[in-house]
PDB file of C-alpha atoms and ligand atoms in Angstrom:
ATOM      1  CA  MET A   1      63.589 110.291 -39.836  1.00  0.00           C
ATOM      2  CA  LYS A   2      60.665 112.209 -41.336  1.00  0.00           C
ATOM      3  CA  LYS A   3      57.386 111.303 -39.579  1.00  0.00           C
ATOM      4  CA  ILE A   4      54.511 109.958 -41.654  1.00  0.00           C
ATOM      5  CA  GLN A   5      51.114 111.565 -41.160  1.00  0.00           C
ATOM      6  CA  LEU A   6      48.322 109.123 -42.009  1.00  0.00           C
ATOM      7  CA  ASP A   7      44.941 110.304 -43.315  1.00  0.00           C
ATOM      8  CA  SER A   8      41.881 109.478 -41.157  1.00  0.00           C
ATOM      9  CA  ARG A   9      41.105 106.282 -43.094  1.00  0.00           C
ATOM     10  CA  LEU A  10      44.572 104.767 -42.661  1.00  0.00           C
ATOM     11  CA  ALA A  11      44.856 106.113 -39.102  1.00  0.00           C
ATOM     12  CA  ALA A  12      41.606 104.334 -38.227  1.00  0.00           C
ATOM     13  CA  ALA A  13      43.028 101.091 -39.652  1.00  0.00           C
ATOM     14  CA  ALA A  14      46.331 101.608 -37.796  1.00  0.00           C
ATOM     15  CA  SER A  15      44.448 101.995 -34.528  1.00  0.00           C
ATOM     16  CA  PHE A  16      43.686  98.247 -34.737  1.00  0.00           C
ATOM     17  CA  ALA A  17      47.417  97.419 -34.681  1.00  0.00           C
ATOM     18  CA  ARG A  18      48.598  95.263 -31.806  1.00  0.00           C
ATOM     19  CA  ARG A  19      51.804  96.626 -30.366  1.00  0.00           C
ATOM     20  CA  GLY A  20      54.837  94.430 -30.959  1.00  0.00           C
ATOM     21  CA  LYS A  21      53.275  92.244 -33.670  1.00  0.00           C
ATOM     22  CA  ALA A  22      54.832  91.669 -37.086  1.00  0.00           C
ATOM     23  CA  PHE A  23      52.497  92.683 -39.913  1.00  0.00           C
ATOM     24  CA  ALA A  24      51.745  92.353 -43.605  1.00  0.00           C
ATOM     25  CA  ASP A  25      50.238  95.211 -45.609  1.00  0.00           C
ATOM     26  CA  VAL A  26      48.719  93.662 -48.737  1.00  0.00           C
ATOM     27  CA  GLY A  27      48.222  96.142 -51.580  1.00  0.00           C
ATOM     28  CA  THR A  28      50.521  98.615 -49.899  1.00  0.00           C
ATOM     29  CA  ASP A  29      51.008 101.073 -52.800  1.00  0.00           C
ATOM     30  CA  HIS A  30      53.044 103.897 -51.171  1.00  0.00           C
ATOM     31  CA  ALA A  31      53.872 101.818 -48.057  1.00  0.00           C
ATOM     32  CA  SER A  32      52.601 104.680 -45.876  1.00  0.00           C
ATOM     33  CA  LEU A  33      51.075 102.346 -43.294  1.00  0.00           C
ATOM     34  CA  PRO A  34      54.167 100.086 -42.903  1.00  0.00           C
ATOM     35  CA  ILE A  35      56.446 103.122 -42.567  1.00  0.00           C
ATOM     36  CA  TYR A  36      54.103 104.595 -39.961  1.00  0.00           C
ATOM     37  CA  LEU A  37      53.807 101.364 -37.941  1.00  0.00           C
ATOM     38  CA  VAL A  38      57.544 100.749 -37.752  1.00  0.00           C
ATOM     39  CA  GLY A  39      58.528 104.425 -37.628  1.00  0.00           C
ATOM     40  CA  GLU A  40      56.263 104.991 -34.612  1.00  0.00           C
ATOM     41  CA  GLY A  41      57.610 101.881 -32.870  1.00  0.00           C
ATOM     42  CA  ILE A  42      54.186 100.198 -32.927  1.00  0.00           C
ATOM     43  CA  ALA A  43      55.468  97.198 -34.899  1.00  0.00           C
ATOM     44  CA  PRO A  44      59.004  95.789 -34.879  1.00  0.00           C
ATOM     45  CA  ARG A  45      58.963  94.637 -38.514  1.00  0.00           C
ATOM     46  CA  GLY A  46      56.686  93.723 -41.381  1.00  0.00           C
ATOM     47  CA  VAL A  47      56.195  93.074 -45.051  1.00  0.00           C
ATOM     48  CA  ALA A  48      54.676  95.444 -47.591  1.00  0.00           C
ATOM     49  CA  SER A  49      53.309  93.693 -50.665  1.00  0.00           C
ATOM     50  CA  ASP A  50      51.616  94.608 -53.904  1.00  0.00           C
ATOM     51  CA  ILE A  51      50.637  92.745 -57.044  1.00  0.00           C
ATOM     52  CA  ASN A  52      51.738  95.536 -59.373  1.00  0.00           C
ATOM     53  CA  GLU A  53      55.224  96.687 -60.341  1.00  0.00           C
ATOM     54  CA  GLY A  54      54.568 100.463 -60.077  1.00  0.00           C
ATOM     55  CA  PRO A  55      53.229 100.373 -56.495  1.00  0.00           C
ATOM     56  CA  ILE A  56      55.882  97.947 -55.178  1.00  0.00           C
ATOM     57  CA  THR A  57      58.635 100.096 -56.720  1.00  0.00           C
ATOM     58  CA  ARG A  58      57.093 103.156 -55.051  1.00  0.00           C
ATOM     59  CA  ALA A  59      56.902 101.235 -51.783  1.00  0.00           C
ATOM     60  CA  ARG A  60      60.590 100.216 -52.009  1.00  0.00           C
ATOM     61  CA  ILE A  61      61.674 103.804 -52.709  1.00  0.00           C
ATOM     62  CA  ASN A  62      59.648 105.137 -49.766  1.00  0.00           C
ATOM     63  CA  ILE A  63      60.783 102.397 -47.373  1.00  0.00           C
ATOM     64  CA  SER A  64      64.453 102.921 -48.164  1.00  0.00           C
ATOM     65  CA  GLY A  65      63.942 106.709 -48.075  1.00  0.00           C
ATOM     66  CA  ALA A  66      62.646 106.298 -44.523  1.00  0.00           C
ATOM     67  CA  GLY A  67      65.717 104.192 -43.653  1.00  0.00           C
ATOM     68  CA  LEU A  68      63.542 101.180 -42.819  1.00  0.00           C
ATOM     69  CA  GLY A  69      64.757  98.694 -45.434  1.00  0.00           C
ATOM     70  CA  GLU A  70      66.053  96.358 -42.729  1.00  0.00           C
ATOM     71  CA  LYS A  71      62.703  96.184 -40.970  1.00  0.00           C
ATOM     72  CA  ILE A  72      60.168  96.283 -43.805  1.00  0.00           C
ATOM     73  CA  ALA A  73      60.438  93.806 -46.678  1.00  0.00           C
ATOM     74  CA  ALA A  74      58.782  94.729 -49.980  1.00  0.00           C
ATOM     75  CA  VAL A  75      57.418  91.836 -52.010  1.00  0.00           C
ATOM     76  CA  ARG A  76      55.611  91.733 -55.322  1.00  0.00           C
ATOM     77  CA  THR A  77      52.921  89.063 -55.009  1.00  0.00           C
ATOM     78  CA  ASP A  78      49.210  88.355 -55.406  1.00  0.00           C
ATOM     79  CA  GLY A  79      47.420  88.682 -52.075  1.00  0.00           C
ATOM     80  CA  LEU A  80      49.014  86.764 -49.214  1.00  0.00           C
ATOM     81  CA  SER A  81      50.737  84.240 -51.396  1.00  0.00           C
ATOM     82  CA  GLY A  82      54.358  83.659 -50.310  1.00  0.00           C
ATOM     83  CA  LEU A  83      54.117  85.923 -47.242  1.00  0.00           C
ATOM     84  CA  GLU A  84      54.120  83.034 -44.699  1.00  0.00           C
ATOM     85  CA  GLU A  85      57.892  83.295 -44.227  1.00  0.00           C
ATOM     86  CA  TYR A  86      57.439  86.787 -42.723  1.00  0.00           C
ATOM     87  CA  ALA A  87      55.081  85.333 -40.068  1.00  0.00           C
ATOM     88  CA  PRO A  88      52.791  88.350 -39.980  1.00  0.00           C
ATOM     89  CA  GLU A  89      50.198  88.440 -37.200  1.00  0.00           C
ATOM     90  CA  ASP A  90      48.397  91.678 -38.064  1.00  0.00           C
ATOM     91  CA  VAL A  91      47.370  91.487 -41.716  1.00  0.00           C
ATOM     92  CA  TYR A  92      46.075  94.644 -43.394  1.00  0.00           C
ATOM     93  CA  VAL A  93      44.108  94.568 -46.652  1.00  0.00           C
ATOM     94  CA  LEU A  94      43.007  98.161 -47.197  1.00  0.00           C
ATOM     95  CA  GLY A  95      41.644 100.385 -49.927  1.00  0.00           C
ATOM     96  CA  MET A  96      40.308  97.693 -52.288  1.00  0.00           C
ATOM     97  CA  GLY A  97      36.819  96.515 -53.208  1.00  0.00           C
ATOM     98  CA  GLY A  98      35.140  94.256 -50.647  1.00  0.00           C
ATOM     99  CA  GLU A  99      34.908  91.332 -53.071  1.00  0.00           C
ATOM    100  CA  LEU A 100      38.622  91.530 -53.921  1.00  0.00           C
ATOM    101  CA  ILE A 101      39.499  91.659 -50.216  1.00  0.00           C
ATOM    102  CA  TRP A 102      37.400  88.550 -49.608  1.00  0.00           C
ATOM    103  CA  ARG A 103      39.022  86.797 -52.604  1.00  0.00           C
ATOM    104  CA  ILE A 104      42.474  87.545 -51.130  1.00  0.00           C
ATOM    105  CA  VAL A 105      41.505  86.424 -47.611  1.00  0.00           C
ATOM    106  CA  SER A 106      39.613  83.295 -48.643  1.00  0.00           C
ATOM    107  CA  ALA A 107      42.455  82.122 -50.906  1.00  0.00           C
ATOM    108  CA  SER A 108      44.945  82.104 -48.045  1.00  0.00           C
ATOM    109  CA  GLU A 109      45.672  79.565 -45.304  1.00  0.00           C
ATOM    110  CA  LEU A 110      47.779  82.222 -43.564  1.00  0.00           C
ATOM    111  CA  ALA A 111      44.604  84.259 -42.951  1.00  0.00           C
ATOM    112  CA  LYS A 112      43.231  81.344 -40.905  1.00  0.00           C
ATOM    113  CA  ARG A 113      46.304  80.872 -38.727  1.00  0.00           C
ATOM    114  CA  GLU A 114      45.867  81.101 -34.979  1.00  0.00           C
ATOM    115  CA  GLY A 115      46.970  84.505 -33.751  1.00  0.00           C
ATOM    116  CA  VAL A 116      46.425  86.221 -37.103  1.00  0.00           C
ATOM    117  CA  ARG A 117      44.183  89.263 -37.092  1.00  0.00           C
ATOM    118  CA  LEU A 118      42.831  90.657 -40.359  1.00  0.00           C
ATOM    119  CA  ILE A 119      42.283  94.392 -40.607  1.00  0.00           C
ATOM    120  CA  MET A 120      40.311  95.232 -43.736  1.00  0.00           C
ATOM    121  CA  GLN A 121      38.996  98.412 -45.290  1.00  0.00           C
ATOM    122  CA  PRO A 122      36.645  97.851 -48.232  1.00  0.00           C
ATOM    123  CA  MET A 123      36.116 100.839 -50.545  1.00  0.00           C
ATOM    124  CA  THR A 124      32.928  99.198 -51.880  1.00  0.00           C
ATOM    125  CA  ARG A 125      30.741  96.171 -51.115  1.00  0.00           C
ATOM    126  CA  ALA A 126      31.414  95.951 -47.385  1.00  0.00           C
ATOM    127  CA  ALA A 127      28.323  93.734 -47.077  1.00  0.00           C
ATOM    128  CA  GLU A 128      29.786  91.176 -49.480  1.00  0.00           C
ATOM    129  CA  LEU A 129      33.011  91.137 -47.476  1.00  0.00           C
ATOM    130  CA  ARG A 130      31.108  90.623 -44.203  1.00  0.00           C
ATOM    131  CA  ARG A 131      29.010  87.882 -45.837  1.00  0.00           C
ATOM    132  CA  GLY A 132      32.168  86.047 -46.921  1.00  0.00           C
ATOM    133  CA  LEU A 133      33.784  86.439 -43.511  1.00  0.00           C
ATOM    134  CA  THR A 134      30.810  85.360 -41.409  1.00  0.00           C
ATOM    135  CA  GLU A 135      29.854  82.441 -43.671  1.00  0.00           C
ATOM    136  CA  GLY A 136      33.515  81.441 -43.999  1.00  0.00           C
ATOM    137  CA  GLY A 137      34.143  81.014 -40.264  1.00  0.00           C
ATOM    138  CA  PHE A 138      35.778  84.379 -39.513  1.00  0.00           C
ATOM    139  CA  SER A 139      34.551  86.265 -36.485  1.00  0.00           C
ATOM    140  CA  ILE A 140      34.282  90.034 -36.818  1.00  0.00           C
ATOM    141  CA  ILE A 141      35.847  91.121 -33.546  1.00  0.00           C
ATOM    142  CA  ASP A 142      35.604  94.883 -33.985  1.00  0.00           C
ATOM    143  CA  GLU A 143      34.885  97.633 -36.492  1.00  0.00           C
ATOM    144  CA  SER A 144      35.123 101.356 -36.871  1.00  0.00           C
ATOM    145  CA  LEU A 145      34.121 104.142 -39.219  1.00  0.00           C
ATOM    146  CA  ALA A 146      36.297 106.935 -40.567  1.00  0.00           C
ATOM    147  CA  GLU A 147      35.641 110.113 -42.501  1.00  0.00           C
ATOM    148  CA  ASP A 148      38.286 112.142 -44.280  1.00  0.00           C
ATOM    149  CA  GLU A 149      37.284 115.690 -43.380  1.00  0.00           C
ATOM    150  CA  ARG A 150      39.949 117.095 -45.720  1.00  0.00           C
ATOM    151  CA  LEU A 151      38.099 115.646 -48.712  1.00  0.00           C
ATOM    152  CA  GLY A 152      34.821 117.129 -47.494  1.00  0.00           C
ATOM    153  CA  ASP A 153      32.789 114.632 -49.557  1.00  0.00           C
ATOM    154  CA  GLY A 154      31.071 113.065 -46.545  1.00  0.00           C
ATOM    155  CA  ARG A 155      32.277 109.609 -47.526  1.00  0.00           C
ATOM    156  CA  ILE A 156      32.375 107.123 -44.660  1.00  0.00           C
ATOM    157  CA  TYR A 157      35.005 104.372 -44.718  1.00  0.00           C
ATOM    158  CA  GLN A 158      34.482 101.089 -42.900  1.00  0.00           C
ATOM    159  CA  ILE A 159      37.289  99.267 -41.110  1.00  0.00           C
ATOM    160  CA  ILE A 160      36.673  95.638 -40.136  1.00  0.00           C
ATOM    161  CA  ALA A 161      38.865  93.491 -37.869  1.00  0.00           C
ATOM    162  CA  ALA A 162      38.371  89.733 -37.945  1.00  0.00           C
ATOM    163  CA  GLU A 163      39.947  86.465 -36.808  1.00  0.00           C
ATOM    164  CA  TYR A 164      39.356  82.900 -37.940  1.00  0.00           C
ATOM    165  CA  THR A 165      37.423  80.734 -35.482  1.00  0.00           C
ATOM    166  CA  GLY A 166      35.867  78.188 -37.839  1.00  0.00           C
ATOM    167  CA  VAL A 167      32.439  79.074 -36.442  1.00  0.00           C
ATOM    168  CA  ARG A 168      29.878  80.392 -38.902  1.00  0.00           C
ATOM    169  CA  GLU A 169      28.099  83.478 -37.546  1.00  0.00           C
ATOM    170  CA  GLU A 170      24.546  84.479 -38.449  1.00  0.00           C
ATOM    171  CA  TYR A 171      24.227  88.078 -39.645  1.00  0.00           C
ATOM    172  CA  GLY A 172      21.110  89.892 -40.870  1.00  0.00           C
ATOM    173  CA  GLU A 173      21.128  92.055 -44.027  1.00  0.00           C
ATOM    174  CA  VAL A 174      21.322  95.325 -42.090  1.00  0.00           C
ATOM    175  CA  GLU A 175      24.258  94.029 -40.021  1.00  0.00           C
ATOM    176  CA  LEU A 176      26.051  92.978 -43.209  1.00  0.00           C
ATOM    177  CA  ILE A 177      25.688  96.495 -44.615  1.00  0.00           C
ATOM    178  CA  LEU A 178      26.396  98.603 -41.509  1.00  0.00           C
ATOM    179  CA  GLY A 179      28.314  96.229 -39.222  1.00  0.00           C
ATOM    180  CA  ARG A 180      27.128  94.759 -35.920  1.00  0.00           C
ATOM    181  CA  HIS A 181      29.743  96.587 -33.826  1.00  0.00           C
ATOM    182  CA  ASN A 182      29.104  99.866 -35.644  1.00  0.00           C
ATOM    183  CA  ILE A 183      25.347  99.568 -34.987  1.00  0.00           C
ATOM    184  CA  ALA A 184      25.965  98.834 -31.301  1.00  0.00           C
ATOM    185  CA  ARG A 185      28.179 101.928 -31.062  1.00  0.00           C
ATOM    186  CA  GLY A 186      25.939 104.332 -32.977  1.00  0.00           C
ATOM    187  CA  GLY A 187      27.018 107.916 -33.660  1.00  0.00           C
ATOM    188  CA  GLU A 188      27.006 110.483 -36.457  1.00  0.00           C
ATOM    189  CA  LYS A 189      29.241 108.574 -38.878  1.00  0.00           C
ATOM    190  CA  LEU A 190      26.973 105.537 -38.635  1.00  0.00           C
ATOM    191  CA  LYS A 191      23.995 107.769 -39.401  1.00  0.00           C
ATOM    192  CA  LYS A 192      25.738 109.144 -42.507  1.00  0.00           C
ATOM    193  CA  LEU A 193      26.622 105.623 -43.631  1.00  0.00           C
ATOM    194  CA  ALA A 194      23.023 104.487 -43.143  1.00  0.00           C
ATOM    195  CA  ASP A 195      21.609 107.510 -45.014  1.00  0.00           C
ATOM    196  CA  PHE A 196      23.918 106.780 -47.931  1.00  0.00           C
ATOM    197  CA  ALA A 197      23.070 103.044 -48.008  1.00  0.00           C
ATOM    198  CA  ALA A 198      19.339 103.758 -47.794  1.00  0.00           C
ATOM    199  CA  GLU A 199      19.542 106.329 -50.585  1.00  0.00           C
ATOM    200  CA  VAL A 200      21.281 103.822 -52.897  1.00  0.00           C
ATOM    201  CA  LEU A 201      18.436 101.364 -52.267  1.00  0.00           C
ATOM    202  CA  LEU A 202      15.717 103.979 -52.734  1.00  0.00           C
ATOM    203  CA  THR A 203      17.275 105.119 -56.022  1.00  0.00           C
ATOM    204  CA  ARG A 204      17.243 101.491 -57.158  1.00  0.00           C
ATOM    205  CA  ALA A 205      13.612 101.181 -55.988  1.00  0.00           C
ATOM    206  CA  ARG A 206      12.551 104.243 -57.989  1.00  0.00           C
ATOM    207  CA  GLY A 207      14.270 102.810 -61.082  1.00  0.00           C
ATOM    208  CA  LEU A 208      12.454  99.489 -60.684  1.00  0.00           C
ATOM    209  CA  GLU A 209       9.105 101.168 -60.088  1.00  0.00           C
ATOM    210  CA  SER A 210       9.466 103.412 -63.122  1.00  0.00           C
ATOM    211  CA  ALA A 211       9.837 100.171 -65.124  1.00  0.00           C
ATOM    212  CA  SER A 212       6.644  98.866 -63.396  1.00  0.00           C
ATOM    213  CA  ARG A 213       8.617  96.344 -61.358  1.00  0.00           C
ATOM    214  CA  ASP A 214       8.255  95.430 -57.694  1.00  0.00           C
ATOM    215  CA  ALA A 215      10.646  97.274 -55.373  1.00  0.00           C
ATOM    216  CA  THR A 216       9.219  96.094 -52.049  1.00  0.00           C
ATOM    217  CA  PRO A 217      12.484  94.338 -50.915  1.00  0.00           C
ATOM    218  CA  GLU A 218      14.589  97.448 -51.670  1.00  0.00           C
ATOM    219  CA  ARG A 219      12.149  99.752 -49.848  1.00  0.00           C
ATOM    220  CA  LYS A 220      11.927  97.394 -46.855  1.00  0.00           C
ATOM    221  CA  LEU A 221      15.714  97.080 -46.549  1.00  0.00           C
ATOM    222  CA  ALA A 222      16.128 100.877 -46.780  1.00  0.00           C
ATOM    223  CA  ALA A 223      13.542 101.313 -44.010  1.00  0.00           C
ATOM    224  CA  ASP A 224      15.237  98.638 -41.857  1.00  0.00           C
ATOM    225  CA  ILE A 225      18.614 100.362 -42.269  1.00  0.00           C
ATOM    226  CA  LEU A 226      17.210 103.723 -41.179  1.00  0.00           C
ATOM    227  CA  ALA A 227      15.339 102.108 -38.273  1.00  0.00           C
ATOM    228  CA  ALA A 228      18.497 100.370 -36.989  1.00  0.00           C
ATOM    229  CA  VAL A 229      20.222 103.744 -36.749  1.00  0.00           C
ATOM    230  CA  LYS A 230      17.231 105.620 -35.351  1.00  0.00           C
ATOM    231  CA  GLU A 231      17.006 103.175 -32.435  1.00  0.00           C
ATOM    232  CA  LYS A 232      20.552 104.169 -31.504  1.00  0.00           C
ATOM    233  CA  LYS A 233      19.873 107.904 -31.247  1.00  0.00           C
TER     234      LYS A 233
HETATM  235  C1  LIG B 301      43.882 101.847 -53.996  1.00  0.00           C
HETATM  236  S1  LIG B 301      45.388 101.090 -53.559  1.00  0.00           S
HETATM  237  C2  LIG B 301      45.285 101.092 -51.791  1.00  0.00           C
HETATM  238  C3  LIG B 301      46.628 101.402 -51.162  1.00  0.00           C
HETATM  239  C4  LIG B 301      46.645 101.331 -49.648  1.00  0.00           C
HETATM  240  N1  LIG B 301      46.421  99.964 -49.171  1.00  0.00           N
HETATM  241  C5  LIG B 301      45.633 102.249 -49.052  1.00  0.00           C
HETATM  242  O1  LIG B 301      44.621 101.785 -48.533  1.00  0.00           O
HETATM  243  O2  LIG B 301      45.816 103.474 -49.115  1.00  0.00           O
HETATM  244  C6  LIG B 301      45.129  99.378 -53.933  1.00  0.00           C
HETATM  245  C7  LIG B 301      46.433  98.619 -54.118  1.00  0.00           C
HETATM  246  O3  LIG B 301      46.153  97.228 -54.105  1.00  0.00           O
HETATM  247  C8  LIG B 301      46.962  96.601 -55.063  1.00  0.00           C
HETATM  248  N2  LIG B 301      46.341  95.294 -55.376  1.00  0.00           N
HETATM  249  C9  LIG B 301      45.245  95.048 -56.116  1.00  0.00           C
HETATM  250  N3  LIG B 301      44.989  93.721 -56.163  1.00  0.00           N
HETATM  251  C10 LIG B 301      45.940  93.127 -55.409  1.00  0.00           C
HETATM  252  C11 LIG B 301      46.232  91.767 -55.083  1.00  0.00           C
HETATM  253  N4  LIG B 301      45.486  90.777 -55.533  1.00  0.00           N
HETATM  254  N5  LIG B 301      47.285  91.511 -54.293  1.00  0.00           N
HETATM  255  C12 LIG B 301      48.085  92.526 -53.835  1.00  0.00           C
HETATM  256  N6  LIG B 301      47.877  93.829 -54.129  1.00  0.00           N
HETATM  257  C13 LIG B 301      46.817  94.130 -54.905  1.00  0.00           C
HETATM  258  C14 LIG B 301      47.023  97.600 -56.205  1.00  0.00           C
HETATM  259  O4  LIG B 301      48.136  97.386 -57.042  1.00  0.00           O
HETATM  260  C15 LIG B 301      47.099  98.929 -55.448  1.00  0.00           C
HETATM  261  O5  LIG B 301      48.423  99.344 -55.219  1.00  0.00           O
END
């Protein structure tokens, strides 16, 4: 069987996999992650799902091409709906906007099941995803950052692993944006992420000020973000 080589973003998500656990990959598109997890013997079986016909057809073709049709089901569905019968324990929701990921997670009872771990990778609005998770009783158990050097665009991807506890956790604004575990760990990728987040806020501040409006909150948050990273150096 031909081996699948994951890019750094998907490899970082796969590194949260728990060996031997069945999985669901929601919004699978090419089914690269499911083929990798089963092909490498990390997971025994799983389900690859997608809401759209094109991606799920692509996934089916790739799964059967890899000879893994017996071990990876391919299902066309919205979010986690109907995936209970596959009893996934590691649930991946990768490569979508943070708000969409939270909509998918919050709409599902499966996401709250004991033993289920969510592994999420928001392309945008990571803070909104963290806000939903922490206010909704999910505990963020770990995080990591990835950069795709091949693209050379300096973009930093966030990967967030969470489990439902029912306990609401208090997070500050900077933690929502950068991630509590990421801040504790520090490093160059965190610094790049912080620089980018601060620059977005400062651009917004300049826009407000040029319209004679107050930008004190934006400037303060940008400064807090940079300070949180500086303390780690
Ligand atoms: C940009 S692709 C990401 C593919 C892959 N997960 C990755 O990270 O490389 C997003 C995929 O999510 C699917 N999608 C969007 N909304 C969805 C939903 N509500 N439920 C399931 N899949 C969804 C899209 O059809 C698309 O194939």
